[in-house]
């Protein structure tokens, strides 16, 4: 069974010590900084505009209606500590009743010492045992106990009311009241499995300052013991080393050397095997890289050919559009000619009808015969003209239809060719994408390495040097070596400079570096220095 622990500590008049401890504005030596974040502050809210425990205490005293003068030595605040042993507090925490335990403690203090007198509360979880601090201003309204000398003096002034508020910690902390507080507090905490402490126990609470002083004394004693033990240990170690060096030193050394030699031989063999495997893997990757580079070059050529074919088809499409427009114009012209011929035929038919009507009107046979002769010749001529126009119209229609069929046939052929070209181009792109996906899956560093290889070629490095640099190890140029910059049209001296291919975390690609700087940035810096040198020479 765990005990319900309730302790009251008087705070001095400055309130600095108790405020710093409760609000953790300074961390004591016995507090664990790694658990300070578990502490809870402000469990009792301060009045509006008040910040800090010390200000809350002074605010309560100033607004309590106290008429008696308060001396500097009077106790202004009582620090009430509520807790139990580690086991009892852990049970409360594990049961999820810590919040209810805090609320019950604050309620009990308010009911016991006055709700307005409770000005602050904090839960400390960073010390050895979790505990609750509640700050209470000791304001009472009971009649002040008179001293013997005051009782013997005859009153010469008006009697003051006996129930006026006054600041008095002694009335709260009298012996009988303290025992009664323990009884009442134990009753309030019984539902958490806590019981009252032993009456008349010799155990006494050690305040914070005395605890720190005791820790310092124990620390000094321990440091002294550690120093003495360290000296004794050094003596024993010296004697032990002397004895070990005399007994079997050579034999142990020989055995150790043999074992070490055997182990090193095994390690060297493993390293050689690993190097052979790495060299074989490097060779395979180099060959794969070369093959992929050739394949990529072939795909680039294929892509260029497809682009040229697309350009050619676009030109053909433009020519077909021009031919279509021209045929449309010709068709309209033929239609206009057909309409004109049809109108001429209609005019001829109308003239023929009129001649027939005139022929029927003639009454005389002779005149009728002559008229018939002339009229028949004109009709035949007009019919022949109409027949000729009809033949021209039919020929024009046949030519237009033939042109349209040829145009549709040519357009169909061109569409088929364009579709086949698009399918071929899409197939090529799919193959290229598949190859790129396989490269990213099985050789993720190949494509990022191509950027570095291109940079090596751009500055004039040979393929042999480029392949050697692909292992990403730093190397150094020989004396008199140069690289070329097409941008500045200039060769730059790289004698004894460090050259290395490294991955850039920004774009996840590999780039050529000289003396730790990207090659093009390095060339830019060299060009700037060269220009400055020329400028100084010209000014001189």
PDB file of N, CA, C and O in Angstrom, residues 136-166:
ATOM      1  N   UNK A 136      -0.163  28.537  -2.604  1.00  0.00           N
ATOM      2  CA  UNK A 136      -1.297  29.073  -1.841  1.00  0.00           C
ATOM      3  C   UNK A 136      -0.824  30.302  -1.074  1.00  0.00           C
ATOM      4  O   UNK A 136       0.221  30.261  -0.398  1.00  0.00           O
ATOM      5  N   UNK A 137      -1.582  31.396  -1.177  1.00  0.00           N
ATOM      6  CA  UNK A 137      -1.304  32.600  -0.382  1.00  0.00           C
ATOM      7  C   UNK A 137      -1.992  32.421   0.973  1.00  0.00           C
ATOM      8  O   UNK A 137      -3.211  32.224   1.039  1.00  0.00           O
ATOM      9  N   UNK A 138      -1.236  32.480   2.114  1.00  0.00           N
ATOM     10  CA  UNK A 138      -1.815  32.179   3.443  1.00  0.00           C
ATOM     11  C   UNK A 138      -2.640  33.334   3.998  1.00  0.00           C
ATOM     12  O   UNK A 138      -2.234  34.020   4.953  1.00  0.00           O
ATOM     13  N   UNK A 139      -3.797  33.572   3.412  1.00  0.00           N
ATOM     14  CA  UNK A 139      -4.706  34.619   3.890  1.00  0.00           C
ATOM     15  C   UNK A 139      -5.827  33.954   4.684  1.00  0.00           C
ATOM     16  O   UNK A 139      -6.509  33.049   4.173  1.00  0.00           O
ATOM     17  N   UNK A 140      -6.010  34.383   5.945  1.00  0.00           N
ATOM     18  CA  UNK A 140      -7.022  33.815   6.841  1.00  0.00           C
ATOM     19  C   UNK A 140      -7.911  34.933   7.344  1.00  0.00           C
ATOM     20  O   UNK A 140      -7.576  36.117   7.278  1.00  0.00           O
ATOM     21  N   UNK A 141      -9.074  34.534   7.873  1.00  0.00           N
ATOM     22  CA  UNK A 141     -10.017  35.513   8.442  1.00  0.00           C
ATOM     23  C   UNK A 141     -10.317  35.226   9.914  1.00  0.00           C
ATOM     24  O   UNK A 141     -11.175  35.878  10.504  1.00  0.00           O
ATOM     25  N   UNK A 142      -9.611  34.247  10.498  1.00  0.00           N
ATOM     26  CA  UNK A 142      -9.831  33.937  11.915  1.00  0.00           C
ATOM     27  C   UNK A 142      -9.185  35.007  12.789  1.00  0.00           C
ATOM     28  O   UNK A 142      -8.317  35.769  12.331  1.00  0.00           O
ATOM     29  N   UNK A 143      -9.606  35.058  13.999  1.00  0.00           N
ATOM     30  CA  UNK A 143      -9.088  36.072  14.926  1.00  0.00           C
ATOM     31  C   UNK A 143      -7.621  35.786  15.233  1.00  0.00           C
ATOM     32  O   UNK A 143      -7.219  34.645  15.438  1.00  0.00           O
ATOM     33  N   UNK A 144      -6.822  36.842  15.248  1.00  0.00           N
ATOM     34  CA  UNK A 144      -5.392  36.701  15.511  1.00  0.00           C
ATOM     35  C   UNK A 144      -5.164  36.358  16.975  1.00  0.00           C
ATOM     36  O   UNK A 144      -5.776  36.936  17.875  1.00  0.00           O
ATOM     37  N   UNK A 145      -4.277  35.374  17.181  1.00  0.00           N
ATOM     38  CA  UNK A 145      -3.941  34.992  18.547  1.00  0.00           C
ATOM     39  C   UNK A 145      -3.016  36.045  19.145  1.00  0.00           C
ATOM     40  O   UNK A 145      -2.001  36.402  18.561  1.00  0.00           O
ATOM     41  N   UNK A 146      -3.341  36.522  20.330  1.00  0.00           N
ATOM     42  CA  UNK A 146      -2.552  37.566  20.969  1.00  0.00           C
ATOM     43  C   UNK A 146      -1.429  36.959  21.788  1.00  0.00           C
ATOM     44  O   UNK A 146      -1.571  35.888  22.378  1.00  0.00           O
ATOM     45  N   UNK A 147      -0.347  37.661  21.824  1.00  0.00           N
ATOM     46  CA  UNK A 147       0.758  37.247  22.666  1.00  0.00           C
ATOM     47  C   UNK A 147       0.460  37.618  24.120  1.00  0.00           C
ATOM     48  O   UNK A 147      -0.421  38.427  24.417  1.00  0.00           O
ATOM     49  N   UNK A 148       1.190  37.019  25.039  1.00  0.00           N
ATOM     50  CA  UNK A 148       0.931  37.245  26.477  1.00  0.00           C
ATOM     51  C   UNK A 148       1.112  38.706  26.849  1.00  0.00           C
ATOM     52  O   UNK A 148       0.318  39.286  27.606  1.00  0.00           O
ATOM     53  N   UNK A 149       2.126  39.342  26.300  1.00  0.00           N
ATOM     54  CA  UNK A 149       2.371  40.740  26.644  1.00  0.00           C
ATOM     55  C   UNK A 149       1.288  41.643  26.068  1.00  0.00           C
ATOM     56  O   UNK A 149       0.977  42.699  26.633  1.00  0.00           O
ATOM     57  N   UNK A 150       0.684  41.258  24.943  1.00  0.00           N
ATOM     58  CA  UNK A 150      -0.380  42.072  24.367  1.00  0.00           C
ATOM     59  C   UNK A 150      -1.655  41.951  25.196  1.00  0.00           C
ATOM     60  O   UNK A 150      -2.411  42.914  25.342  1.00  0.00           O
ATOM     61  N   UNK A 151      -1.885  40.722  25.732  1.00  0.00           N
ATOM     62  CA  UNK A 151      -3.102  40.534  26.551  1.00  0.00           C
ATOM     63  C   UNK A 151      -3.047  41.330  27.834  1.00  0.00           C
ATOM     64  O   UNK A 151      -4.077  41.736  28.377  1.00  0.00           O
ATOM     65  N   UNK A 152      -1.824  41.549  28.376  1.00  0.00           N
ATOM     66  CA  UNK A 152      -1.701  42.267  29.659  1.00  0.00           C
ATOM     67  C   UNK A 152      -1.796  43.768  29.492  1.00  0.00           C
ATOM     68  O   UNK A 152      -2.021  44.487  30.470  1.00  0.00           O
ATOM     69  N   UNK A 153      -1.631  44.254  28.274  1.00  0.00           N
ATOM     70  CA  UNK A 153      -1.665  45.701  28.049  1.00  0.00           C
ATOM     71  C   UNK A 153      -3.110  46.167  27.948  1.00  0.00           C
ATOM     72  O   UNK A 153      -3.939  45.545  27.299  1.00  0.00           O
ATOM     73  N   UNK A 154      -3.381  47.252  28.595  1.00  0.00           N
ATOM     74  CA  UNK A 154      -4.720  47.833  28.556  1.00  0.00           C
ATOM     75  C   UNK A 154      -4.951  48.503  27.216  1.00  0.00           C
ATOM     76  O   UNK A 154      -4.097  49.195  26.700  1.00  0.00           O
ATOM     77  N   UNK A 155      -6.117  48.233  26.633  1.00  0.00           N
ATOM     78  CA  UNK A 155      -6.427  48.787  25.322  1.00  0.00           C
ATOM     79  C   UNK A 155      -6.607  50.283  25.391  1.00  0.00           C
ATOM     80  O   UNK A 155      -7.282  50.792  26.278  1.00  0.00           O
ATOM     81  N   UNK A 156      -5.994  50.962  24.470  1.00  0.00           N
ATOM     82  CA  UNK A 156      -6.127  52.409  24.381  1.00  0.00           C
ATOM     83  C   UNK A 156      -6.614  52.839  22.989  1.00  0.00           C
ATOM     84  O   UNK A 156      -6.525  53.999  22.653  1.00  0.00           O
ATOM     85  N   UNK A 157      -7.043  51.851  22.206  1.00  0.00           N
ATOM     86  CA  UNK A 157      -7.486  52.173  20.844  1.00  0.00           C
ATOM     87  C   UNK A 157      -8.735  51.374  20.547  1.00  0.00           C
ATOM     88  O   UNK A 157      -9.087  50.425  21.249  1.00  0.00           O
ATOM     89  N   UNK A 158      -9.380  51.776  19.467  1.00  0.00           N
ATOM     90  CA  UNK A 158     -10.628  51.146  19.088  1.00  0.00           C
ATOM     91  C   UNK A 158     -10.395  49.715  18.641  1.00  0.00           C
ATOM     92  O   UNK A 158      -9.464  49.413  17.915  1.00  0.00           O
ATOM     93  N   UNK A 159     -11.253  48.813  19.079  1.00  0.00           N
ATOM     94  CA  UNK A 159     -11.129  47.401  18.722  1.00  0.00           C
ATOM     95  C   UNK A 159     -11.446  47.199  17.227  1.00  0.00           C
ATOM     96  O   UNK A 159     -12.452  47.690  16.725  1.00  0.00           O
ATOM     97  N   UNK A 160     -10.570  46.428  16.535  1.00  0.00           N
ATOM     98  CA  UNK A 160     -10.761  46.155  15.103  1.00  0.00           C
ATOM     99  C   UNK A 160     -11.642  44.935  14.933  1.00  0.00           C
ATOM    100  O   UNK A 160     -11.686  44.071  15.804  1.00  0.00           O
ATOM    101  N   UNK A 161     -12.337  44.820  13.805  1.00  0.00           N
ATOM    102  CA  UNK A 161     -13.165  43.617  13.552  1.00  0.00           C
ATOM    103  C   UNK A 161     -12.281  42.365  13.566  1.00  0.00           C
ATOM    104  O   UNK A 161     -11.135  42.384  13.112  1.00  0.00           O
ATOM    105  N   UNK A 162     -12.833  41.292  14.080  1.00  0.00           N
ATOM    106  CA  UNK A 162     -12.052  40.053  14.230  1.00  0.00           C
ATOM    107  C   UNK A 162     -12.042  39.190  12.978  1.00  0.00           C
ATOM    108  O   UNK A 162     -11.258  38.254  12.878  1.00  0.00           O
ATOM    109  N   UNK A 163     -12.894  39.419  12.029  1.00  0.00           N
ATOM    110  CA  UNK A 163     -12.983  38.555  10.845  1.00  0.00           C
ATOM    111  C   UNK A 163     -12.406  39.207   9.588  1.00  0.00           C
ATOM    112  O   UNK A 163     -12.748  38.835   8.483  1.00  0.00           O
ATOM    113  N   UNK A 164     -11.557  40.192   9.751  1.00  0.00           N
ATOM    114  CA  UNK A 164     -10.948  40.837   8.581  1.00  0.00           C
ATOM    115  C   UNK A 164      -9.840  39.950   8.027  1.00  0.00           C
ATOM    116  O   UNK A 164      -9.148  39.256   8.773  1.00  0.00           O
ATOM    117  N   UNK A 165      -9.618  39.924   6.690  1.00  0.00           N
ATOM    118  CA  UNK A 165      -8.553  39.081   6.107  1.00  0.00           C
ATOM    119  C   UNK A 165      -7.178  39.584   6.511  1.00  0.00           C
ATOM    120  O   UNK A 165      -6.934  40.793   6.587  1.00  0.00           O
ATOM    121  N   UNK A 166      -6.288  38.648   6.759  1.00  0.00           N
ATOM    122  CA  UNK A 166      -4.913  38.978   7.105  1.00  0.00           C
ATOM    123  C   UNK A 166      -3.987  37.880   6.590  1.00  0.00           C
ATOM    124  O   UNK A 166      -4.414  36.751   6.342  1.00  0.00           O
TER     125      UNK A 166
END
